[in-house]
PDB file of C-alpha atoms in Angstrom:
ATOM      1  CA  UNK A   1       2.864 -14.479 -21.887  1.00 44.00           C
ATOM      2  CA  UNK A   2       5.520 -11.901 -22.875  1.00 50.00           C
ATOM      3  CA  UNK A   3       5.408  -8.403 -24.298  1.00 78.00           C
ATOM      4  CA  UNK A   4       2.791  -7.131 -21.843  1.00 92.00           C
ATOM      5  CA  UNK A   5       3.012  -3.638 -20.417  1.00 95.00           C
ATOM      6  CA  UNK A   6       2.022  -2.186 -17.060  1.00 96.00           C
ATOM      7  CA  UNK A   7      -1.006  -0.640 -18.754  1.00 95.00           C
ATOM      8  CA  UNK A   8      -2.031  -3.973 -20.287  1.00 96.00           C
ATOM      9  CA  UNK A   9      -2.026  -5.670 -16.880  1.00 96.00           C
ATOM     10  CA  UNK A  10      -3.860  -2.800 -15.212  1.00 96.00           C
ATOM     11  CA  UNK A  11      -6.583  -2.879 -17.853  1.00 96.00           C
ATOM     12  CA  UNK A  12      -6.820  -6.667 -17.582  1.00 97.00           C
ATOM     13  CA  UNK A  13      -7.267  -6.483 -13.821  1.00 97.00           C
ATOM     14  CA  UNK A  14      -9.861  -3.707 -14.094  1.00 97.00           C
ATOM     15  CA  UNK A  15     -11.838  -5.621 -16.726  1.00 97.00           C
ATOM     16  CA  UNK A  16     -11.798  -8.883 -14.754  1.00 97.00           C
ATOM     17  CA  UNK A  17     -12.820  -7.127 -11.555  1.00 97.00           C
ATOM     18  CA  UNK A  18     -15.635  -5.265 -13.297  1.00 97.00           C
ATOM     19  CA  UNK A  19     -16.986  -8.522 -14.727  1.00 97.00           C
ATOM     20  CA  UNK A  20     -16.798 -10.072 -11.256  1.00 96.00           C
ATOM     21  CA  UNK A  21     -18.825  -7.103  -9.910  1.00 94.00           C
ATOM     22  CA  UNK A  22     -16.288  -6.149  -7.248  1.00 94.00           C
ATOM     23  CA  UNK A  23     -17.192  -2.989  -5.341  1.00 89.00           C
ATOM     24  CA  UNK A  24     -14.437  -0.741  -6.703  1.00 95.00           C
ATOM     25  CA  UNK A  25     -12.738  -2.544  -9.601  1.00 96.00           C
ATOM     26  CA  UNK A  26     -10.597   0.406 -10.754  1.00 96.00           C
ATOM     27  CA  UNK A  27      -9.179   1.093  -7.290  1.00 96.00           C
ATOM     28  CA  UNK A  28      -8.565  -2.576  -6.507  1.00 96.00           C
ATOM     29  CA  UNK A  29      -6.889  -3.118  -9.874  1.00 97.00           C
ATOM     30  CA  UNK A  30      -4.551  -0.190  -9.290  1.00 96.00           C
ATOM     31  CA  UNK A  31      -3.666  -1.258  -5.729  1.00 96.00           C
ATOM     32  CA  UNK A  32      -3.052  -4.858  -6.769  1.00 97.00           C
ATOM     33  CA  UNK A  33      -0.986  -4.189  -9.891  1.00 97.00           C
ATOM     34  CA  UNK A  34       1.061  -1.363  -8.369  1.00 96.00           C
ATOM     35  CA  UNK A  35       1.701  -3.415  -5.242  1.00 96.00           C
ATOM     36  CA  UNK A  36       2.784  -6.547  -7.061  1.00 97.00           C
ATOM     37  CA  UNK A  37       5.033  -4.572  -9.432  1.00 96.00           C
ATOM     38  CA  UNK A  38       6.290  -2.355  -6.572  1.00 95.00           C
ATOM     39  CA  UNK A  39       5.349   0.859  -8.345  1.00 94.00           C
ATOM     40  CA  UNK A  40       4.136   4.064  -6.717  1.00 90.00           C
ATOM     41  CA  UNK A  41       0.982   5.834  -7.891  1.00 83.00           C
ATOM     42  CA  UNK A  42       3.101   8.301  -9.873  1.00 88.00           C
ATOM     43  CA  UNK A  43       5.181   5.517 -11.382  1.00 90.00           C
ATOM     44  CA  UNK A  44       2.007   3.712 -12.452  1.00 90.00           C
ATOM     45  CA  UNK A  45       0.936   6.752 -14.480  1.00 86.00           C
ATOM     46  CA  UNK A  46       4.337   7.150 -16.110  1.00 90.00           C
ATOM     47  CA  UNK A  47       4.863   3.422 -16.707  1.00 89.00           C
ATOM     48  CA  UNK A  48       1.763   2.654 -18.769  1.00 90.00           C
ATOM     49  CA  UNK A  49       3.831   1.576 -21.793  1.00 92.00           C
ATOM     50  CA  UNK A  50       6.655  -0.025 -19.791  1.00 93.00           C
ATOM     51  CA  UNK A  51       7.243  -3.683 -20.641  1.00 94.00           C
ATOM     52  CA  UNK A  52       6.814  -6.139 -17.777  1.00 95.00           C
ATOM     53  CA  UNK A  53       9.063  -9.158 -17.394  1.00 94.00           C
ATOM     54  CA  UNK A  54       7.234 -12.451 -18.007  1.00 94.00           C
ATOM     55  CA  UNK A  55       7.710 -13.656 -14.420  1.00 95.00           C
ATOM     56  CA  UNK A  56       6.313 -10.388 -13.057  1.00 96.00           C
ATOM     57  CA  UNK A  57       3.381 -10.492 -15.470  1.00 96.00           C
ATOM     58  CA  UNK A  58       2.597 -14.043 -14.351  1.00 96.00           C
ATOM     59  CA  UNK A  59       2.680 -12.924 -10.724  1.00 97.00           C
ATOM     60  CA  UNK A  60       0.132 -10.214 -11.522  1.00 97.00           C
ATOM     61  CA  UNK A  61      -2.095 -12.693 -13.337  1.00 97.00           C
ATOM     62  CA  UNK A  62      -1.918 -15.025 -10.352  1.00 98.00           C
ATOM     63  CA  UNK A  63      -2.853 -12.103  -8.096  1.00 98.00           C
ATOM     64  CA  UNK A  64      -5.870 -11.322 -10.271  1.00 98.00           C
ATOM     65  CA  UNK A  65      -6.998 -14.944 -10.028  1.00 98.00           C
ATOM     66  CA  UNK A  66      -6.628 -14.893  -6.252  1.00 98.00           C
ATOM     67  CA  UNK A  67      -8.707 -11.717  -6.002  1.00 97.00           C
ATOM     68  CA  UNK A  68     -11.401 -13.265  -8.205  1.00 97.00           C
ATOM     69  CA  UNK A  69     -11.511 -16.094  -5.609  1.00 97.00           C
ATOM     70  CA  UNK A  70     -12.348 -13.357  -3.050  1.00 96.00           C
ATOM     71  CA  UNK A  71      -8.959 -13.205  -1.389  1.00 97.00           C
ATOM     72  CA  UNK A  72      -8.581  -9.581  -0.221  1.00 96.00           C
ATOM     73  CA  UNK A  73      -6.116  -7.417  -2.107  1.00 97.00           C
ATOM     74  CA  UNK A  74      -3.920  -6.682   0.892  1.00 97.00           C
ATOM     75  CA  UNK A  75      -3.671 -10.366   1.799  1.00 97.00           C
ATOM     76  CA  UNK A  76      -2.430 -11.011  -1.721  1.00 97.00           C
ATOM     77  CA  UNK A  77       0.153  -8.252  -1.304  1.00 97.00           C
ATOM     78  CA  UNK A  78       1.025  -9.515   2.180  1.00 97.00           C
ATOM     79  CA  UNK A  79       1.067  -6.110   3.834  1.00 96.00           C
ATOM     80  CA  UNK A  80      -0.835  -2.846   4.072  1.00 95.00           C
ATOM     81  CA  UNK A  81      -0.540   0.724   5.337  1.00 95.00           C
ATOM     82  CA  UNK A  82      -2.214   1.519   8.659  1.00 97.00           C
ATOM     83  CA  UNK A  83      -1.975   4.823  10.519  1.00 97.00           C
ATOM     84  CA  UNK A  84       1.405   5.586   8.967  1.00 95.00           C
ATOM     85  CA  UNK A  85       2.801   2.100   9.498  1.00 97.00           C
ATOM     86  CA  UNK A  86       3.596  -0.636   6.994  1.00 96.00           C
ATOM     87  CA  UNK A  87       2.108  -3.816   8.473  1.00 98.00           C
ATOM     88  CA  UNK A  88       2.792  -7.361   7.393  1.00 98.00           C
ATOM     89  CA  UNK A  89      -0.361  -9.526   7.342  1.00 97.00           C
ATOM     90  CA  UNK A  90      -0.361 -13.272   7.988  1.00 97.00           C
ATOM     91  CA  UNK A  91      -2.939 -16.055   7.984  1.00 95.00           C
ATOM     92  CA  UNK A  92      -3.181 -15.744  11.780  1.00 96.00           C
ATOM     93  CA  UNK A  93      -4.044 -12.034  11.777  1.00 97.00           C
ATOM     94  CA  UNK A  94      -6.866  -9.801  10.716  1.00 95.00           C
ATOM     95  CA  UNK A  95      -6.315  -7.519   7.764  1.00 94.00           C
ATOM     96  CA  UNK A  96      -6.443  -4.198   9.678  1.00 95.00           C
ATOM     97  CA  UNK A  97      -9.360  -2.042   8.517  1.00 93.00           C
ATOM     98  CA  UNK A  98      -9.334   1.751   8.194  1.00 94.00           C
ATOM     99  CA  UNK A  99     -12.172   1.946  10.759  1.00 95.00           C
ATOM    100  CA  UNK A 100      -9.745   0.693  13.411  1.00 97.00           C
ATOM    101  CA  UNK A 101      -7.692   3.847  12.888  1.00 97.00           C
ATOM    102  CA  UNK A 102     -10.563   5.672  14.621  1.00 97.00           C
ATOM    103  CA  UNK A 103      -9.741   3.740  17.803  1.00 98.00           C
ATOM    104  CA  UNK A 104      -6.082   4.747  17.524  1.00 98.00           C
ATOM    105  CA  UNK A 105      -7.014   8.405  17.016  1.00 98.00           C
ATOM    106  CA  UNK A 106      -9.403   8.515  19.994  1.00 98.00           C
ATOM    107  CA  UNK A 107      -6.929   6.762  22.297  1.00 98.00           C
ATOM    108  CA  UNK A 108      -4.203   9.208  21.254  1.00 97.00           C
ATOM    109  CA  UNK A 109      -6.527  12.094  22.079  1.00 96.00           C
ATOM    110  CA  UNK A 110      -7.092  10.856  25.631  1.00 97.00           C
ATOM    111  CA  UNK A 111      -3.498   9.684  26.053  1.00 96.00           C
ATOM    112  CA  UNK A 112      -2.066  13.191  25.787  1.00 93.00           C
ATOM    113  CA  UNK A 113      -3.230  14.099  29.305  1.00 92.00           C
ATOM    114  CA  UNK A 114      -1.543  11.028  30.765  1.00 94.00           C
ATOM    115  CA  UNK A 115       1.700  11.810  28.967  1.00 95.00           C
ATOM    116  CA  UNK A 116       1.627  15.373  30.320  1.00 93.00           C
ATOM    117  CA  UNK A 117       1.060  14.064  33.847  1.00 92.00           C
ATOM    118  CA  UNK A 118       3.548  11.188  33.846  1.00 93.00           C
ATOM    119  CA  UNK A 119       6.062  11.852  31.115  1.00 94.00           C
ATOM    120  CA  UNK A 120       5.593   8.305  29.794  1.00 95.00           C
ATOM    121  CA  UNK A 121       2.840   5.716  29.359  1.00 97.00           C
ATOM    122  CA  UNK A 122       2.590   1.938  29.319  1.00 98.00           C
ATOM    123  CA  UNK A 123       0.080   0.411  26.922  1.00 98.00           C
ATOM    124  CA  UNK A 124      -1.315  -3.126  26.764  1.00 98.00           C
ATOM    125  CA  UNK A 125      -2.778  -4.305  23.436  1.00 98.00           C
ATOM    126  CA  UNK A 126      -4.846  -7.456  23.985  1.00 98.00           C
ATOM    127  CA  UNK A 127      -5.355  -9.808  21.022  1.00 98.00           C
ATOM    128  CA  UNK A 128      -2.982  -7.677  18.993  1.00 98.00           C
ATOM    129  CA  UNK A 129      -2.917  -9.602  15.674  1.00 97.00           C
ATOM    130  CA  UNK A 130      -0.616  -7.578  13.406  1.00 98.00           C
ATOM    131  CA  UNK A 131       0.107  -5.182  16.276  1.00 98.00           C
ATOM    132  CA  UNK A 132      -1.786  -2.449  14.415  1.00 98.00           C
ATOM    133  CA  UNK A 133      -3.257  -0.634  17.414  1.00 98.00           C
ATOM    134  CA  UNK A 134      -0.425  -0.891  19.915  1.00 98.00           C
ATOM    135  CA  UNK A 135       2.326  -0.210  17.396  1.00 98.00           C
ATOM    136  CA  UNK A 136       0.467   2.802  15.970  1.00 98.00           C
ATOM    137  CA  UNK A 137       0.166   4.278  19.460  1.00 98.00           C
ATOM    138  CA  UNK A 138       3.852   3.667  20.170  1.00 97.00           C
ATOM    139  CA  UNK A 139       4.904   5.144  16.830  1.00 97.00           C
ATOM    140  CA  UNK A 140       2.839   8.277  17.470  1.00 97.00           C
ATOM    141  CA  UNK A 141       4.154   8.726  21.015  1.00 96.00           C
ATOM    142  CA  UNK A 142       7.921   8.373  21.539  1.00 96.00           C
ATOM    143  CA  UNK A 143       7.511   8.056  25.334  1.00 97.00           C
ATOM    144  CA  UNK A 144       5.086   5.133  25.065  1.00 97.00           C
ATOM    145  CA  UNK A 145       6.023   1.549  25.829  1.00 97.00           C
ATOM    146  CA  UNK A 146       3.668  -1.164  24.614  1.00 98.00           C
ATOM    147  CA  UNK A 147       3.088  -4.826  25.414  1.00 98.00           C
ATOM    148  CA  UNK A 148       1.398  -6.818  22.655  1.00 98.00           C
ATOM    149  CA  UNK A 149      -0.439 -10.040  23.508  1.00 98.00           C
ATOM    150  CA  UNK A 150      -2.123 -12.711  21.445  1.00 98.00           C
ATOM    151  CA  UNK A 151      -3.231 -16.289  21.983  1.00 97.00           C
ATOM    152  CA  UNK A 152      -1.689 -17.202  18.602  1.00 97.00           C
ATOM    153  CA  UNK A 153       2.080 -17.686  18.432  1.00 97.00           C
ATOM    154  CA  UNK A 154       1.989 -17.001  14.680  1.00 98.00           C
ATOM    155  CA  UNK A 155       0.101 -13.737  15.170  1.00 98.00           C
ATOM    156  CA  UNK A 156       2.545 -12.670  17.859  1.00 98.00           C
ATOM    157  CA  UNK A 157       5.449 -13.464  15.539  1.00 98.00           C
ATOM    158  CA  UNK A 158       3.837 -11.277  12.858  1.00 98.00           C
ATOM    159  CA  UNK A 159       3.416  -8.451  15.373  1.00 98.00           C
ATOM    160  CA  UNK A 160       7.055  -8.753  16.415  1.00 98.00           C
ATOM    161  CA  UNK A 161       8.163  -8.560  12.788  1.00 98.00           C
ATOM    162  CA  UNK A 162       6.003  -5.458  12.332  1.00 98.00           C
ATOM    163  CA  UNK A 163       7.591  -3.838  15.377  1.00 98.00           C
ATOM    164  CA  UNK A 164      11.015  -4.294  13.769  1.00 98.00           C
ATOM    165  CA  UNK A 165       9.840  -3.172  10.316  1.00 97.00           C
ATOM    166  CA  UNK A 166       8.497   0.070  11.786  1.00 97.00           C
ATOM    167  CA  UNK A 167      11.367   0.780  14.164  1.00 97.00           C
ATOM    168  CA  UNK A 168       9.459   0.339  17.436  1.00 97.00           C
ATOM    169  CA  UNK A 169      10.858  -2.982  18.675  1.00 97.00           C
ATOM    170  CA  UNK A 170      12.951  -1.359  21.393  1.00 97.00           C
ATOM    171  CA  UNK A 171       9.778  -0.096  23.100  1.00 97.00           C
ATOM    172  CA  UNK A 172       7.663  -3.196  22.518  1.00 98.00           C
ATOM    173  CA  UNK A 173       7.174  -6.378  24.520  1.00 98.00           C
ATOM    174  CA  UNK A 174       5.403  -9.563  23.419  1.00 98.00           C
ATOM    175  CA  UNK A 175       3.430 -11.991  25.580  1.00 98.00           C
ATOM    176  CA  UNK A 176       1.536 -15.050  24.403  1.00 98.00           C
ATOM    177  CA  UNK A 177      -1.620 -14.898  26.474  1.00 97.00           C
ATOM    178  CA  UNK A 178      -5.333 -15.698  26.509  1.00 96.00           C
ATOM    179  CA  UNK A 179      -6.475 -12.173  27.392  1.00 97.00           C
ATOM    180  CA  UNK A 180      -4.973 -11.385  30.827  1.00 98.00           C
ATOM    181  CA  UNK A 181      -3.928 -14.969  31.591  1.00 97.00           C
ATOM    182  CA  UNK A 182      -0.156 -14.480  31.259  1.00 98.00           C
ATOM    183  CA  UNK A 183      -0.079 -10.688  31.723  1.00 97.00           C
ATOM    184  CA  UNK A 184       1.568  -9.128  34.771  1.00 95.00           C
ATOM    185  CA  UNK A 185       1.957  -5.554  35.929  1.00 94.00           C
ATOM    186  CA  UNK A 186      -0.214  -2.491  35.439  1.00 96.00           C
ATOM    187  CA  UNK A 187      -0.762  -0.264  32.443  1.00 98.00           C
ATOM    188  CA  UNK A 188      -1.916   3.279  31.838  1.00 98.00           C
ATOM    189  CA  UNK A 189      -3.939   2.230  28.798  1.00 98.00           C
ATOM    190  CA  UNK A 190      -5.485  -1.072  27.743  1.00 98.00           C
ATOM    191  CA  UNK A 191      -6.649  -1.377  24.143  1.00 98.00           C
ATOM    192  CA  UNK A 192      -8.216  -4.145  22.099  1.00 98.00           C
ATOM    193  CA  UNK A 193     -10.040  -4.961  18.891  1.00 98.00           C
ATOM    194  CA  UNK A 194     -11.357  -8.331  20.077  1.00 98.00           C
ATOM    195  CA  UNK A 195     -13.488 -10.873  18.201  1.00 97.00           C
ATOM    196  CA  UNK A 196     -17.065  -9.587  18.347  1.00 97.00           C
ATOM    197  CA  UNK A 197     -19.045 -11.351  15.613  1.00 97.00           C
ATOM    198  CA  UNK A 198     -22.024 -13.399  16.809  1.00 97.00           C
ATOM    199  CA  UNK A 199     -21.058 -17.006  16.098  1.00 97.00           C
ATOM    200  CA  UNK A 200     -24.187 -17.973  14.173  1.00 97.00           C
ATOM    201  CA  UNK A 201     -23.805 -15.133  11.648  1.00 96.00           C
ATOM    202  CA  UNK A 202     -20.173 -15.777  10.713  1.00 96.00           C
ATOM    203  CA  UNK A 203     -21.306 -17.997   7.845  1.00 95.00           C
ATOM    204  CA  UNK A 204     -23.219 -15.052   6.337  1.00 96.00           C
ATOM    205  CA  UNK A 205     -20.220 -12.718   6.190  1.00 95.00           C
ATOM    206  CA  UNK A 206     -18.600 -11.772   2.892  1.00 95.00           C
ATOM    207  CA  UNK A 207     -16.229 -14.495   1.630  1.00 95.00           C
ATOM    208  CA  UNK A 208     -13.335 -12.030   1.932  1.00 95.00           C
ATOM    209  CA  UNK A 209     -13.910 -12.175   5.694  1.00 95.00           C
ATOM    210  CA  UNK A 210     -15.215 -15.657   6.472  1.00 94.00           C
ATOM    211  CA  UNK A 211     -12.747 -17.459   4.196  1.00 95.00           C
ATOM    212  CA  UNK A 212      -9.601 -15.477   4.940  1.00 96.00           C
ATOM    213  CA  UNK A 213      -9.748 -13.813   8.365  1.00 96.00           C
ATOM    214  CA  UNK A 214      -8.766 -16.195  11.198  1.00 95.00           C
ATOM    215  CA  UNK A 215     -11.800 -17.591  13.013  1.00 95.00           C
ATOM    216  CA  UNK A 216     -10.250 -16.809  16.401  1.00 94.00           C
ATOM    217  CA  UNK A 217     -10.290 -13.127  15.459  1.00 95.00           C
ATOM    218  CA  UNK A 218     -13.960 -13.188  14.415  1.00 96.00           C
ATOM    219  CA  UNK A 219     -15.876 -15.500  16.757  1.00 96.00           C
ATOM    220  CA  UNK A 220     -17.244 -13.530  19.701  1.00 97.00           C
ATOM    221  CA  UNK A 221     -19.351 -16.387  21.042  1.00 97.00           C
ATOM    222  CA  UNK A 222     -23.095 -16.907  21.095  1.00 97.00           C
ATOM    223  CA  UNK A 223     -23.841 -13.212  21.652  1.00 97.00           C
ATOM    224  CA  UNK A 224     -20.596 -11.695  20.361  1.00 97.00           C
ATOM    225  CA  UNK A 225     -19.585 -10.512  23.842  1.00 98.00           C
ATOM    226  CA  UNK A 226     -17.326 -13.278  25.199  1.00 98.00           C
ATOM    227  CA  UNK A 227     -14.101 -11.301  24.740  1.00 98.00           C
ATOM    228  CA  UNK A 228     -15.555  -8.164  26.293  1.00 98.00           C
ATOM    229  CA  UNK A 229     -16.555 -10.142  29.380  1.00 98.00           C
ATOM    230  CA  UNK A 230     -12.988 -11.393  29.768  1.00 98.00           C
ATOM    231  CA  UNK A 231     -11.505  -7.938  29.259  1.00 98.00           C
ATOM    232  CA  UNK A 232     -13.976  -6.251  31.608  1.00 98.00           C
ATOM    233  CA  UNK A 233     -13.315  -8.839  34.323  1.00 97.00           C
ATOM    234  CA  UNK A 234      -9.533  -8.347  34.261  1.00 97.00           C
ATOM    235  CA  UNK A 235      -9.052  -4.729  33.265  1.00 98.00           C
ATOM    236  CA  UNK A 236      -9.336  -3.066  36.671  1.00 97.00           C
ATOM    237  CA  UNK A 237      -6.610  -5.192  38.261  1.00 96.00           C
ATOM    238  CA  UNK A 238      -4.208  -4.346  35.415  1.00 98.00           C
ATOM    239  CA  UNK A 239      -4.989  -0.647  35.086  1.00 97.00           C
ATOM    240  CA  UNK A 240      -2.895   2.082  36.696  1.00 96.00           C
ATOM    241  CA  UNK A 241      -4.511   5.011  38.503  1.00 93.00           C
ATOM    242  CA  UNK A 242      -6.291   7.379  36.097  1.00 93.00           C
ATOM    243  CA  UNK A 243      -5.850   4.856  33.297  1.00 96.00           C
ATOM    244  CA  UNK A 244      -8.467   3.950  30.703  1.00 98.00           C
ATOM    245  CA  UNK A 245      -9.578   1.239  28.285  1.00 98.00           C
ATOM    246  CA  UNK A 246     -10.081   1.739  24.534  1.00 98.00           C
ATOM    247  CA  UNK A 247     -12.116  -0.809  22.575  1.00 98.00           C
ATOM    248  CA  UNK A 248     -13.354  -1.440  19.076  1.00 98.00           C
ATOM    249  CA  UNK A 249     -16.912  -2.796  19.078  1.00 98.00           C
ATOM    250  CA  UNK A 250     -19.510  -4.078  16.664  1.00 96.00           C
ATOM    251  CA  UNK A 251     -21.877  -1.424  15.343  1.00 95.00           C
ATOM    252  CA  UNK A 252     -24.753  -2.617  17.563  1.00 96.00           C
ATOM    253  CA  UNK A 253     -22.787  -3.364  20.754  1.00 98.00           C
ATOM    254  CA  UNK A 254     -22.395   0.060  22.361  1.00 97.00           C
ATOM    255  CA  UNK A 255     -24.995  -0.393  25.089  1.00 97.00           C
ATOM    256  CA  UNK A 256     -24.167  -4.044  25.816  1.00 98.00           C
ATOM    257  CA  UNK A 257     -20.415  -3.506  26.164  1.00 98.00           C
ATOM    258  CA  UNK A 258     -20.872  -0.315  28.186  1.00 98.00           C
ATOM    259  CA  UNK A 259     -23.156  -2.231  30.556  1.00 98.00           C
ATOM    260  CA  UNK A 260     -20.629  -5.059  30.931  1.00 97.00           C
ATOM    261  CA  UNK A 261     -17.938  -2.599  31.972  1.00 98.00           C
ATOM    262  CA  UNK A 262     -20.319  -0.675  34.221  1.00 98.00           C
ATOM    263  CA  UNK A 263     -20.796  -3.838  36.276  1.00 97.00           C
ATOM    264  CA  UNK A 264     -17.004  -3.879  36.798  1.00 97.00           C
ATOM    265  CA  UNK A 265     -16.912  -0.243  37.932  1.00 97.00           C
ATOM    266  CA  UNK A 266     -16.188   1.487  34.614  1.00 98.00           C
ATOM    267  CA  UNK A 267     -17.960   4.463  33.108  1.00 97.00           C
ATOM    268  CA  UNK A 268     -18.071   5.697  29.528  1.00 97.00           C
ATOM    269  CA  UNK A 269     -15.781   8.592  28.643  1.00 97.00           C
ATOM    270  CA  UNK A 270     -16.456   8.629  24.917  1.00 97.00           C
ATOM    271  CA  UNK A 271     -18.233   6.686  22.203  1.00 97.00           C
ATOM    272  CA  UNK A 272     -16.990   7.336  18.661  1.00 98.00           C
ATOM    273  CA  UNK A 273     -18.316   6.372  15.249  1.00 97.00           C
ATOM    274  CA  UNK A 274     -16.449   4.827  12.339  1.00 95.00           C
ATOM    275  CA  UNK A 275     -15.983   6.192   8.830  1.00 91.00           C
ATOM    276  CA  UNK A 276     -19.474   4.989   7.910  1.00 94.00           C
ATOM    277  CA  UNK A 277     -21.155   6.731  10.848  1.00 96.00           C
ATOM    278  CA  UNK A 278     -21.665   3.555  12.933  1.00 97.00           C
ATOM    279  CA  UNK A 279     -20.760   3.029  16.578  1.00 97.00           C
ATOM    280  CA  UNK A 280     -17.221   1.597  16.611  1.00 98.00           C
ATOM    281  CA  UNK A 281     -15.126   2.839  19.571  1.00 98.00           C
ATOM    282  CA  UNK A 282     -15.617   3.029  23.335  1.00 98.00           C
ATOM    283  CA  UNK A 283     -13.274   4.762  25.799  1.00 98.00           C
ATOM    284  CA  UNK A 284     -13.991   3.692  29.400  1.00 98.00           C
ATOM    285  CA  UNK A 285     -12.424   4.394  32.768  1.00 98.00           C
ATOM    286  CA  UNK A 286     -13.056   3.231  36.354  1.00 96.00           C
ATOM    287  CA  UNK A 287     -14.997   5.463  38.702  1.00 87.00           C
ATOM    288  CA  UNK A 288     -16.482   7.656  35.973  1.00 80.00           C
TER     289      UNK A 288
END
């Protein structure tokens, strides 16, 4: 179809999303259309009457159809902003959520003391996916070096691409590893947003999650704690003196994960809540 304008496509997307009862149809329509047409928020306002080339209009219509099939907006766009970074998303990675930025912020808060003491820090990001956590920490701290690990070669390739996109590749290493299996050396900080969904409830998750996020990044085992057991068991032998561990957790896992780490000699430094007021972040250190 030809002769359509930016405003026509935006109104079409908003109308379709409203009829589909999406949570925030106006916002999603604006993000999708502006992203696919590569227009800023300001340009979207000024371009309401601008004609859109037929191929571009078709791409927007295809994007609307994909969203109506519950594919998340940022997966359709192929990238998203996270803590000041532009992150490519692939089929092998999670779509980084804003709540995970809370983990980055709390780790940065505690990292400052280590930087003052040592002048530099080494960070290990386990199960990195897009690299969101580790790369955000490295971007925010010019004296930080980070090693990103993932069991998925495709995820690790995505993380490596993101390191280059955001100008951090020279301070970033990449290791394909099942948790600590192929990791050597010690680190000042170990971070992770591991799979923590109880296996039997994965089928009840929203289709945006269960149909599009990789299962390996969701399935936490029968009780949702398998990854935390592996991390707790290996963290102490890979942690430098005065180092700490920063974790994202499920909203009801604070006590269980804290107890797992306590059995390995770790104490809780801080528990932080996400943007919705739910438990989401633990900062733990040995001997506390």
